[in-house]
XYZ file of C-alpha atoms in Angstrom:
601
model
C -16.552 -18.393 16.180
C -19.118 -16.372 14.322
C -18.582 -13.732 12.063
C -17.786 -10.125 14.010
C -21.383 -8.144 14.210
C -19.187 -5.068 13.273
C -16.957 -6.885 10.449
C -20.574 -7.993 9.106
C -22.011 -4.642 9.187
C -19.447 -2.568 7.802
C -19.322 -5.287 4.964
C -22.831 -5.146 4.084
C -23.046 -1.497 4.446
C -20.237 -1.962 1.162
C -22.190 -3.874 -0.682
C -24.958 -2.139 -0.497
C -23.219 1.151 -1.176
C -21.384 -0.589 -4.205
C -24.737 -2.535 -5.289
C -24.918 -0.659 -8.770
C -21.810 0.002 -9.393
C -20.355 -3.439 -8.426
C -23.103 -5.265 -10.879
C -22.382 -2.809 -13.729
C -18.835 -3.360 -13.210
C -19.744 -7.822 -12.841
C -21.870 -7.535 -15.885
C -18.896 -6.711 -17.941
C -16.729 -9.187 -16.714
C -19.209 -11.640 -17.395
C -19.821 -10.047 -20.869
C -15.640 -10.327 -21.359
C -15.438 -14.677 -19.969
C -18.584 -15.030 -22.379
C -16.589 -14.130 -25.468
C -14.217 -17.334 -24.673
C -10.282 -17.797 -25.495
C -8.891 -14.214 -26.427
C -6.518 -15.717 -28.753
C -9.578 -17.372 -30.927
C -10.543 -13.745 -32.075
C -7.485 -12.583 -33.348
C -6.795 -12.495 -36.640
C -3.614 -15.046 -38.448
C -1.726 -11.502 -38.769
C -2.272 -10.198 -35.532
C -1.031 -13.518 -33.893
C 1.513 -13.739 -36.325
C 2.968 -10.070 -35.136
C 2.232 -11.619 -31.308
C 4.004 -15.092 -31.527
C 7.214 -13.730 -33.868
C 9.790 -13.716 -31.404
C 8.911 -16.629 -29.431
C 11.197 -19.290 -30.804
C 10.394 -22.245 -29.412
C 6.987 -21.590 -27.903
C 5.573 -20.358 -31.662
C 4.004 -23.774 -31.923
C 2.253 -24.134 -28.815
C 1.087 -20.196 -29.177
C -0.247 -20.817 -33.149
C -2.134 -24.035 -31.333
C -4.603 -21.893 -29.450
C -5.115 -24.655 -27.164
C -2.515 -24.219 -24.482
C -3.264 -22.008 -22.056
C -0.401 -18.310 -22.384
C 0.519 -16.150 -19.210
C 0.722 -12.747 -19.651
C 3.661 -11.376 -17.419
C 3.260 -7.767 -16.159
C 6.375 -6.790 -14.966
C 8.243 -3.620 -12.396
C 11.344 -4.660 -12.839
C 14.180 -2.250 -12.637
C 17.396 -2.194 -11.021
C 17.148 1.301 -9.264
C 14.538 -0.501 -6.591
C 15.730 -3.015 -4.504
C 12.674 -4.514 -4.000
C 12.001 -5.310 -8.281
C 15.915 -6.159 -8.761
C 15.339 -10.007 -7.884
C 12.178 -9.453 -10.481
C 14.986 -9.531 -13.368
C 15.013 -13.225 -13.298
C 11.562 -13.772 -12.962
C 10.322 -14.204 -16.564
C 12.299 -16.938 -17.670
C 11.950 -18.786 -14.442
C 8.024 -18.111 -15.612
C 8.747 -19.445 -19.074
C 10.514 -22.790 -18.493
C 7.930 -23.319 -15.813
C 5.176 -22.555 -18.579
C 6.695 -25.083 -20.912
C 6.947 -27.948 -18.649
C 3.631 -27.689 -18.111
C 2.610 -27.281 -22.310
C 1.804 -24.024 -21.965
C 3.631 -20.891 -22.675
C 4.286 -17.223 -20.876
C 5.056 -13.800 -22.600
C 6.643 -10.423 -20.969
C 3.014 -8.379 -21.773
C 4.773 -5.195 -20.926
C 6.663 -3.636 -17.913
C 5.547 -0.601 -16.141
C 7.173 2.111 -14.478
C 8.279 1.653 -10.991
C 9.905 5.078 -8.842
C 11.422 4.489 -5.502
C 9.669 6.887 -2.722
C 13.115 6.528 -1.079
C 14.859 7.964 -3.545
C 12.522 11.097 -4.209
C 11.823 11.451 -0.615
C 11.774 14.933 0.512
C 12.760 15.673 -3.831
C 10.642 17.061 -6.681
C 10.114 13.818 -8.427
C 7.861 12.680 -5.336
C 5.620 14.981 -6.789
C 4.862 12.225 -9.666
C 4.909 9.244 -6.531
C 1.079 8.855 -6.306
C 0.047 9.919 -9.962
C 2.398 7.206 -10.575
C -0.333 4.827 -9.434
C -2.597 5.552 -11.919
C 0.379 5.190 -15.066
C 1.224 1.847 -13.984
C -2.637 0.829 -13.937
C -2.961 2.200 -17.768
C 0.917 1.039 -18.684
C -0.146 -2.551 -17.605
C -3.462 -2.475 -19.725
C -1.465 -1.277 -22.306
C 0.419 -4.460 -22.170
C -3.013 -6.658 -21.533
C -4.696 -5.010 -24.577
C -3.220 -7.360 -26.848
C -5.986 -9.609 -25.535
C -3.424 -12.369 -26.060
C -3.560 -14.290 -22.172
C -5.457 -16.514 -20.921
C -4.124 -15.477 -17.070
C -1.669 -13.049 -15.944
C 1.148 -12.852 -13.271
C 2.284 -9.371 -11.662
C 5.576 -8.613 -10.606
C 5.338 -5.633 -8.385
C 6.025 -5.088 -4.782
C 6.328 -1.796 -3.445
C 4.295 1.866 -2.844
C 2.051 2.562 -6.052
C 2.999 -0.508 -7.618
C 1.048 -3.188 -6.137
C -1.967 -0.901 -5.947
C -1.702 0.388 -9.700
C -1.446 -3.129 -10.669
C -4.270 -3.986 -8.727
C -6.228 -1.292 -10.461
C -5.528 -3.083 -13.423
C -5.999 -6.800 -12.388
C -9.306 -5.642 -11.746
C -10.005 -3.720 -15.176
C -8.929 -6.811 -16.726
C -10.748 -9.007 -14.375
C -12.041 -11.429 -16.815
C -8.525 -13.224 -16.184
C -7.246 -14.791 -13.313
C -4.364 -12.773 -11.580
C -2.139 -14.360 -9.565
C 0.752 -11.976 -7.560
C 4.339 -12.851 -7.302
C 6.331 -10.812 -4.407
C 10.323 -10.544 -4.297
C 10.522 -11.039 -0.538
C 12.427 -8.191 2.069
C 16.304 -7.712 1.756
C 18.106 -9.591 4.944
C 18.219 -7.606 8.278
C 20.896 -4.848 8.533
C 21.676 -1.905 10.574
C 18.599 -2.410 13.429
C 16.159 0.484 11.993
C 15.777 2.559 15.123
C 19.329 3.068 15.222
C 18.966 4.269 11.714
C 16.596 6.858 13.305
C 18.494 7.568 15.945
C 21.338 8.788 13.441
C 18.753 10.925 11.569
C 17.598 12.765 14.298
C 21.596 13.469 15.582
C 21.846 14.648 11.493
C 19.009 17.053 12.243
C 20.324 18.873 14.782
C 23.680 18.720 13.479
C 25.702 16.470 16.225
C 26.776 13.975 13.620
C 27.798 14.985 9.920
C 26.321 13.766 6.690
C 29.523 10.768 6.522
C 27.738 8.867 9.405
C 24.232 9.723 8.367
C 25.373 7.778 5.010
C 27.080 5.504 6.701
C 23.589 4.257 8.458
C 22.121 4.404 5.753
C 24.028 2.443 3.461
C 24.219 -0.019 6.500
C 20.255 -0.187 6.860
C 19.400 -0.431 2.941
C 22.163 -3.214 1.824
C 20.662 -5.688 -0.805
C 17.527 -6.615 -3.261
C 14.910 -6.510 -1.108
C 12.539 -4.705 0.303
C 13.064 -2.117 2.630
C 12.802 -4.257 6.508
C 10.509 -1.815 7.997
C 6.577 -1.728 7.904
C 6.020 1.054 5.520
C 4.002 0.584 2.328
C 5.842 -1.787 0.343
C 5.459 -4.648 3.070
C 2.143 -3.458 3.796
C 1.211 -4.481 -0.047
C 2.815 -7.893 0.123
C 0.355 -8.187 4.159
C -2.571 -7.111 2.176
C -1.828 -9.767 -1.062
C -2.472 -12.563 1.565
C -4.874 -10.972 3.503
C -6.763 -11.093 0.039
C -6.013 -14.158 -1.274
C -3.985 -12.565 -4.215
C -0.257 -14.354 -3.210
C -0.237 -18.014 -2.658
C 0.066 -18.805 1.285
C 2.938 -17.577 3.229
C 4.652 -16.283 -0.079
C 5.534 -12.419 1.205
C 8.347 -12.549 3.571
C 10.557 -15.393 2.132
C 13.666 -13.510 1.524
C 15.378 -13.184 -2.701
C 17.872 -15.747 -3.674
C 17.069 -18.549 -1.529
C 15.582 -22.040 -3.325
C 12.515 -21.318 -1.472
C 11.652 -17.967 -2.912
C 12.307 -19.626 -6.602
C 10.103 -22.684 -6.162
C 7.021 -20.391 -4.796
C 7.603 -18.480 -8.348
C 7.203 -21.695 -10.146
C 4.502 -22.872 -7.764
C 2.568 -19.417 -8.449
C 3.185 -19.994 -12.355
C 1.929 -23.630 -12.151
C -1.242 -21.973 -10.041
C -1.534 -19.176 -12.682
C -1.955 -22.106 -15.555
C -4.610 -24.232 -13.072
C -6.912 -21.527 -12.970
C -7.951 -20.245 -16.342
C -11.209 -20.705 -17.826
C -9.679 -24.339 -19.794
C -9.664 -26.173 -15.879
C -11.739 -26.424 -13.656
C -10.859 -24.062 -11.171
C -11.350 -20.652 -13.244
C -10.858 -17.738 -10.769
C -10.690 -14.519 -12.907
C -9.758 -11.756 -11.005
C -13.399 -10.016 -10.657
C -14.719 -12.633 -8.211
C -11.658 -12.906 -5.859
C -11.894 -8.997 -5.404
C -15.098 -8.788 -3.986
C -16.140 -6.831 -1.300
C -14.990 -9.313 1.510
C -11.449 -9.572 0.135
C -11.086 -6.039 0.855
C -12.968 -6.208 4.112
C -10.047 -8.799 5.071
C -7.214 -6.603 3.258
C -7.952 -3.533 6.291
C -8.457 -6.155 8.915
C -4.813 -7.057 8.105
C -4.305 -3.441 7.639
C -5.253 -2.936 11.364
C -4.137 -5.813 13.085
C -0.848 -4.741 11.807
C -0.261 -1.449 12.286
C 0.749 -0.460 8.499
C 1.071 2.034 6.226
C -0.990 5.201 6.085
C -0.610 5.247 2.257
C -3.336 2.055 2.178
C -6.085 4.184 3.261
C -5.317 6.395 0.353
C -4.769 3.166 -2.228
C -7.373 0.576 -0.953
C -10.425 3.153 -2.226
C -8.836 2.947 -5.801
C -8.183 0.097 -5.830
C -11.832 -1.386 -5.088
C -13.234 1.061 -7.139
C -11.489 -0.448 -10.231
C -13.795 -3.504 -8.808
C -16.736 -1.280 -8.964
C -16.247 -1.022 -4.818
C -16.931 1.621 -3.097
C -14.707 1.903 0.314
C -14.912 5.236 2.918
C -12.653 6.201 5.585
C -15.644 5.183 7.881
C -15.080 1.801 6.928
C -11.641 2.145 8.023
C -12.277 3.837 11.076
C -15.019 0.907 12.265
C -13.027 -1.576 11.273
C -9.919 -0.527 13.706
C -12.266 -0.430 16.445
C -12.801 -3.686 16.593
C -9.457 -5.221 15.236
C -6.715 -5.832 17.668
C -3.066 -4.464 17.037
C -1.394 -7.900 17.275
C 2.144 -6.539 15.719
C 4.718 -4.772 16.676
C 7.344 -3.798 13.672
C 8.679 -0.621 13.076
C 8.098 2.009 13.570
C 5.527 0.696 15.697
C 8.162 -1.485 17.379
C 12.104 -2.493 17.015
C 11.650 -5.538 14.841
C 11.771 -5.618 11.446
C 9.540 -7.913 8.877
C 12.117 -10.700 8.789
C 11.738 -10.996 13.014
C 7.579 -10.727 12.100
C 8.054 -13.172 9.653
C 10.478 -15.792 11.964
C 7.875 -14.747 14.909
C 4.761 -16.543 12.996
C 3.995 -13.669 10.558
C 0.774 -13.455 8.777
C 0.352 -17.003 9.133
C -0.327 -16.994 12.672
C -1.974 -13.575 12.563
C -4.618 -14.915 9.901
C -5.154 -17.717 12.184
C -6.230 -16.088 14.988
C -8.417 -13.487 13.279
C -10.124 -16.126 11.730
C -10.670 -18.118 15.367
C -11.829 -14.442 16.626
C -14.368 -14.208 13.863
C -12.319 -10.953 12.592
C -12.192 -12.071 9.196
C -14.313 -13.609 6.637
C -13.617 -17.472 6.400
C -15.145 -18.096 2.894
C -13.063 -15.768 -0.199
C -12.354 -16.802 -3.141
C -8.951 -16.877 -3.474
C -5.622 -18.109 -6.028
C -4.821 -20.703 -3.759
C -8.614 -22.553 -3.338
C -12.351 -21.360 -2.048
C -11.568 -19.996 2.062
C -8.920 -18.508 3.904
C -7.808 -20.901 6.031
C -5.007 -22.009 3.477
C -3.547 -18.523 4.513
C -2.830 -20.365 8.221
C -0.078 -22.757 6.486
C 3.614 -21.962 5.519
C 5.704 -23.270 2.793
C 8.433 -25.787 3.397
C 10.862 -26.616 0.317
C 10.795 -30.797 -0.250
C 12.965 -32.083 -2.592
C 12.776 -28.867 -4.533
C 9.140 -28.227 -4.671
C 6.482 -26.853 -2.063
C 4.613 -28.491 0.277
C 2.255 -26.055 2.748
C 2.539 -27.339 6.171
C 0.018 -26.491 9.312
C 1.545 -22.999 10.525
C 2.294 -22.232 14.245
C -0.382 -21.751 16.572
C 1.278 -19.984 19.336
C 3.757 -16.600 18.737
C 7.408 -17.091 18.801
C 8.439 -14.089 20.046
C 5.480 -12.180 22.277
C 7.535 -8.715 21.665
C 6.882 -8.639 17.846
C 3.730 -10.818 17.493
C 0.537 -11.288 20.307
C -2.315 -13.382 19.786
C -5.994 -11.226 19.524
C -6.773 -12.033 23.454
C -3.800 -10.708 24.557
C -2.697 -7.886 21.375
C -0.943 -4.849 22.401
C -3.982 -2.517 22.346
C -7.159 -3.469 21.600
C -7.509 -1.415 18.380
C -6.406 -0.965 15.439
C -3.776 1.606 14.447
C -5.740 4.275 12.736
C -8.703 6.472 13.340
C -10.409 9.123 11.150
C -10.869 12.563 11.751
C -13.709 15.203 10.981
C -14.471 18.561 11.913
C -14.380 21.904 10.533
C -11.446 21.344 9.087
C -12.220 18.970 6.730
C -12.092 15.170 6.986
C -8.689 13.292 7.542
C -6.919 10.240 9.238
C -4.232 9.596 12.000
C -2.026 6.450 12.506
C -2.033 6.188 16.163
C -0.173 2.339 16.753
C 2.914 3.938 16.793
C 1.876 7.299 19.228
C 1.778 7.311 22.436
C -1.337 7.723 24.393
C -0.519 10.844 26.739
C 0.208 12.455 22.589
C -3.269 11.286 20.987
C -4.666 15.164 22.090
C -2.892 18.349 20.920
C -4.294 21.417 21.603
C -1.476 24.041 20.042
C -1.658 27.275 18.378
C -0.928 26.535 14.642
C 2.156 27.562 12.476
C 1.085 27.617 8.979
C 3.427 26.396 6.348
C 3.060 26.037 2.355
C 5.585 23.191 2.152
C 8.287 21.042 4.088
C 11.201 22.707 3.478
C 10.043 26.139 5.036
C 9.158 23.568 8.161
C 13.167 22.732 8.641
C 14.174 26.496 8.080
C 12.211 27.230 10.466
C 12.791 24.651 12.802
C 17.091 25.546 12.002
C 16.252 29.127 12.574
C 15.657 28.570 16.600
C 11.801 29.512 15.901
C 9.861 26.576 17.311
C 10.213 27.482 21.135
C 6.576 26.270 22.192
C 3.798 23.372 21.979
C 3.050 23.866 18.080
C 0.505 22.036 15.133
C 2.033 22.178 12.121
C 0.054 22.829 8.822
C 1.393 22.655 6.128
C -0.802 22.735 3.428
C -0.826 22.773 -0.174
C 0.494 19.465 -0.418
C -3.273 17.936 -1.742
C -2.924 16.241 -5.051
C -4.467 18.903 -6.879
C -1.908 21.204 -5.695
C 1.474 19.080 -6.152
C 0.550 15.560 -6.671
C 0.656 14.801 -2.653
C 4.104 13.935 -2.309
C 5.123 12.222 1.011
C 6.315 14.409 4.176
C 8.526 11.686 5.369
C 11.633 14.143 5.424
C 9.578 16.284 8.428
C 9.592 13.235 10.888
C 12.876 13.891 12.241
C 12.567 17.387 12.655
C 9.206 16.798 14.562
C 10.063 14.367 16.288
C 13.636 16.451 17.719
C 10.944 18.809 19.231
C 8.787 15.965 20.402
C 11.626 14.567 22.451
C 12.541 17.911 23.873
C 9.503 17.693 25.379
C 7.321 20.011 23.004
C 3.303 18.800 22.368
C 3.680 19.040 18.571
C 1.729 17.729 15.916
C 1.271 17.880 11.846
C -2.192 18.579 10.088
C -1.806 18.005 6.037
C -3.887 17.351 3.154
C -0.499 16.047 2.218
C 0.726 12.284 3.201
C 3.267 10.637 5.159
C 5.280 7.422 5.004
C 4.453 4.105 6.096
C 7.573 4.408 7.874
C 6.311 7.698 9.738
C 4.336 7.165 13.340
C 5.290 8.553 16.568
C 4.298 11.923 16.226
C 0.623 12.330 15.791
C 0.124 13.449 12.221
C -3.626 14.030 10.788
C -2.924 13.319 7.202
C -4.945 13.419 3.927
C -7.052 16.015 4.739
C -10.019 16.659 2.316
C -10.719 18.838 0.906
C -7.805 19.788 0.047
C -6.392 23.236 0.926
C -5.972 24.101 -3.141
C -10.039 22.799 -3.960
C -11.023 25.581 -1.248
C -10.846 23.571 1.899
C -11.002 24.672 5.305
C -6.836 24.368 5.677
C -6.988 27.045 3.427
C -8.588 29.664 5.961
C -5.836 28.863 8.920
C -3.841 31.256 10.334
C -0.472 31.457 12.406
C -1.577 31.191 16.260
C -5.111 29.742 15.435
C -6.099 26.919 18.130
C -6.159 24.186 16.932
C -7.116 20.542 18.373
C -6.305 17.332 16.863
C -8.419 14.656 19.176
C -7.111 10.863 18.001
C -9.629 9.444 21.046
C -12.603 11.403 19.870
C -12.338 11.535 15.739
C -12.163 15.267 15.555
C -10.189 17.778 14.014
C -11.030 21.249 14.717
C -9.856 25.279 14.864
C -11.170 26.683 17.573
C -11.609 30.645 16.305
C -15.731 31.362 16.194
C -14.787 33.099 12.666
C -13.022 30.399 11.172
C -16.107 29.743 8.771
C -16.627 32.983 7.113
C -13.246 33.402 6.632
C -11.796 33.794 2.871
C -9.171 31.164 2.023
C -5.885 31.409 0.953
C -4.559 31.247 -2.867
C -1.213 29.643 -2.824
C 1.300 30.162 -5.980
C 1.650 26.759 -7.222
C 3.483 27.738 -10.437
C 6.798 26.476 -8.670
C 5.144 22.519 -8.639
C 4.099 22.840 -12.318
C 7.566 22.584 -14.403
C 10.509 20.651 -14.114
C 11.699 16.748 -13.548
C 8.411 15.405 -15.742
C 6.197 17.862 -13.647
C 4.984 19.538 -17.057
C 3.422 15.556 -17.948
C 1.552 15.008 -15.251
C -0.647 18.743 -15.489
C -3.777 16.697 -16.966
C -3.310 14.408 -13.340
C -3.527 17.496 -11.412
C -6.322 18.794 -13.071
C -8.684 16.194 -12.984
C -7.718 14.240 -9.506
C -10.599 12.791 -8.017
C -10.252 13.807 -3.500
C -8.360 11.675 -1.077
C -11.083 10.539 0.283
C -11.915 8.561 -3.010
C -8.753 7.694 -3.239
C -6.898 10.436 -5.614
C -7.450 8.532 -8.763
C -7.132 10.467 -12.198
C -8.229 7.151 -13.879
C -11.508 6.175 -11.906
């Protein structure tokens, strides 16, 4: 089928947006492959001080011949999803050799868990993180040592800071290696269910850890659709993972022999072969086209819309939310995974997963056939799955038909006809709503507004007795200007309480949620923010406010909203304490949401 008139459009209307700054941006990647084999321009000391502790390899590395990964790694131990990543680089290494070449640890980079700060002050550093693990991993890459390079990284800010700096160093190929979801534990709407009791106090904080614990078991990523398994969707979608790599689960043969298969690709695609694919020309603007296809036809995390504008511009791409917004129009939602449904990514995954989704986007004309990607020019690679023969992989035709119709649809017959987001404008500001997880009678609120300067006045509140009627929630102050725009995961049980006692309730932020957040409508990223002087700034308790998800707007409905004078929060609170003192030059120079919140770009 042809290409999608709207999938066309909205891609050309990127290019042509991006023309100058994508062949500015191409000119120096050009200028970078020109210069040839890194290696060749360093001097006998500085390879000397490179190749000292490498033992065995020294020989092969003082050749200059052989072709040298460099190995970008998040591994720590206090993330579930990076603990299998321990491993990794000398599974990477004895691969390397076999194959005469040779692989070096370039440097690790800093990896937080958004689970573990949730609802905390260090969540204040979660996004700004982004933008340190871009400039830790060229730190690492500046040794101009590599000939490719192989990122371990799976979950929020990771894969997108990494991305950030596969482009910067797009000269080299980049190929992405993903840990695979922990097995299936306690089912993940029971784990809500538990919250929600814990909220308004009918079970006591013993059981609440005892769901917990039962839900987040292993190494692994978190089973739900949030942002983490969002990444590993959108390192397929663009062609970044090699076919049907991001749901096989740690420890099993299979997930080892796609590492070596993804280190043997790594070494067949530097500038010595014939198949050179540096990094620049697989993230073009149709890759990430594809990327928020899979984004829609998914349902997943919020957080992308946010990252996916960094990311490309580190291409020298330029995304909107527009792009977005016409993009889910047109995009069915084909999946149902929670919290947009009851399965988790290990049902997707046995249910077809991305294979079968990519399949049938590509019959529909819904994505673009012909990328460049790691695995070999066109997408349709992306339609097989790996099978483990005799301890190696061999890519097999993947199902054509769904295996379970709950948790995976095929585009003629997807659970809505749209994608799962929509943006927002009006006068107060410009925004976006998840709406694959809401249901349709709760995609209009019309609510007078309580006004809030940060979560936990929300649940005192909400504790006190004091949220008796149909409210909008604003809470605002949360921009990354103001506190680094942590999440406001830990306010989706308390709003969603009120929702099932039958309230119309609703959040408006310039703050974000969780991929894991969706049933209650929330209009998130807001921009400007309320700290830059935006509009959220001039609301006031009892205004009327209407949050339209069918219509794109986002509105207060007081005739002197405009000329009114905005509020100055105290922010002096967000400014000290766990690291918040380091991160004052990220605050201060923060580019809008909208632009993806990038100190770096």
């Amino acid at each position: 089928m042809p290409l999608n008139a709207t999938i066309a459009k909205v891609t050309q209307d990127i290019i042509e947006r991006s023309r100058d700054s994508r062949q500015a941006y191409m000119d120096r990647m050009k200028g970078a492959i020109d210069q040839g084999p890194v290696r060749a321009h360093l001097t006998c000391g500085n390879q000397a001080h490179a190749f000292a502790a490498m033992e065995q390899d020294k020989g092969t590395l003082a050749g200059g011949k052989a072709p040298n990964i460099g190995i970008i790694t998040a591994y720590n131990d206090m993330l579930s999803a990076h603990k299998p990543f321990e491993t990794y680089p000398n599974l990477i290494r004895e691969v390397a050799r076999a194959q005469g070449a040779t692989a070096q640890v370039a440097g690790g980079v800093p990896a937080m868990c958004d689970g573990v700060t949730q609802g905390q002050p260090g969540m204040e550093l979660s996004l700004f993180s982004r933008d340190v693990i871009a400039m830790a991993a060229g730190v690492g890459l500046s040794h101009n040592c590599f000939d490719t390079t192989i990122y371990l990284g799976v979950c929020d800010k990771i894969v997108p800071g990494l991305i950030m700096a596969a482009a910067t160093f797009g000269h080299l190929p980049a190929v992405f290696v993903p840990a695979g979801p922990m097995t299936s534990g306690l089912p993940n709407d029971e784990k809500a269910k538990v919250r929600q009791q814990f909220a308004t106090g009918e079970v006591g904080r013993d059981k609440l850890m005892e769901a917990e614990m039962a839900s987040y078991h292993g190494p692994g990523t978190c089973t739900f659709y949030g942002t983490a398994n969002t990444n590993q969707m959108l390192m397929e979608f663009m062609g970044l993972h090699l076919p049907g790599a991001s749901f096989v689960n740690p420890g099993t043969p299979l997930r080892d022999a796609l590492t070596a298969a993804s280190t043997e690709r790594a070494l067949a695609i530097t500038a010595a072969g014939n198949e050179f694919r540096p990094a620049s020309e697989v993230l073009d603007e149709k890759a990430f086209v594809n990327g928020i296809v899979g984004l829609m036809a998914t349902g997943g995390s919020t957080n992308l819309v946010l990252h996916l504008p960094a990311m490309a511009r580190a291409a020298g791409i330029q995304l909107d939310i527009d792009d977005f917004a016409a993009l889910s129009d047109v995009v069915p939602l084909m999946a149902k995974v929670y919290p947009n449904g009851l399965a988790d990514v290990n049902h997707f995954h046995a249910a077809g997963g991305l294979g079968f989704m990519i399949g049938e986007l590509l019959d529909d004309g819904l994505l673009h056939p012909d990328t460049k990607t790691i695995a070999g020019d066109g997408l349709g690679s992306y339609t097989q799955e790996p099978k483990l023969v005799d301890g190696s992989v061999e890519w097999t035709e993947g199902t054509k038909e769904t295996l379970n119709d709950k948790i995976l649809r095929p585009t003629e017959s997807a659970f809505q006809p749209t994608g799962g987001l929509k943006s927002l404008s009006g006068n107060l500001g410009r925004g976006v709503i998840k709406v694959s997880a809401v249901s349709e009678e709760r995609r209009i609120i019309e609510a007078p507004a309580r006004v809030f300067h940060d979560q936990a006045s929300v649940k005192t509140a909400f504790q006190a007795g004091e949220i008796t009627g149909d409210t909008i929630f604003v809470v605002r102050f949360q921009g990354p200007r103001s506190n680094g725009m942590p999440e406001l995961h830990g306010l989706t049980p308390t709003l969603a309480v009120l929702q099932d006692r039958g309230l119309k309730v609703a959040l408006v932020t310039d703050g974000r949620m969780s991929g894991a957040s969706g049933k209650v409508p929330a209009a998130i990223h807001v921009s400007p923010e309320a700290s830059d002087g935006g509009p959220l700034a001039k609301v006031r308790d009892g205004d009327i406010v209407r949050l339209d998800a069918v219509a794109g707007t986002l509105e207060v409905l007081a005739e002197d909203f405009d000329s009114r004078t905005p509020v100055v929060a105290d922010l002096s609170a967000n400014q000290h304490g766990i690291g918040r003192e380091l991160f004052q030059t990220f605050r201060d120079t923060v580019g809008p949401a909208t632009t993806g919140a990038a100190s770096v770009l």
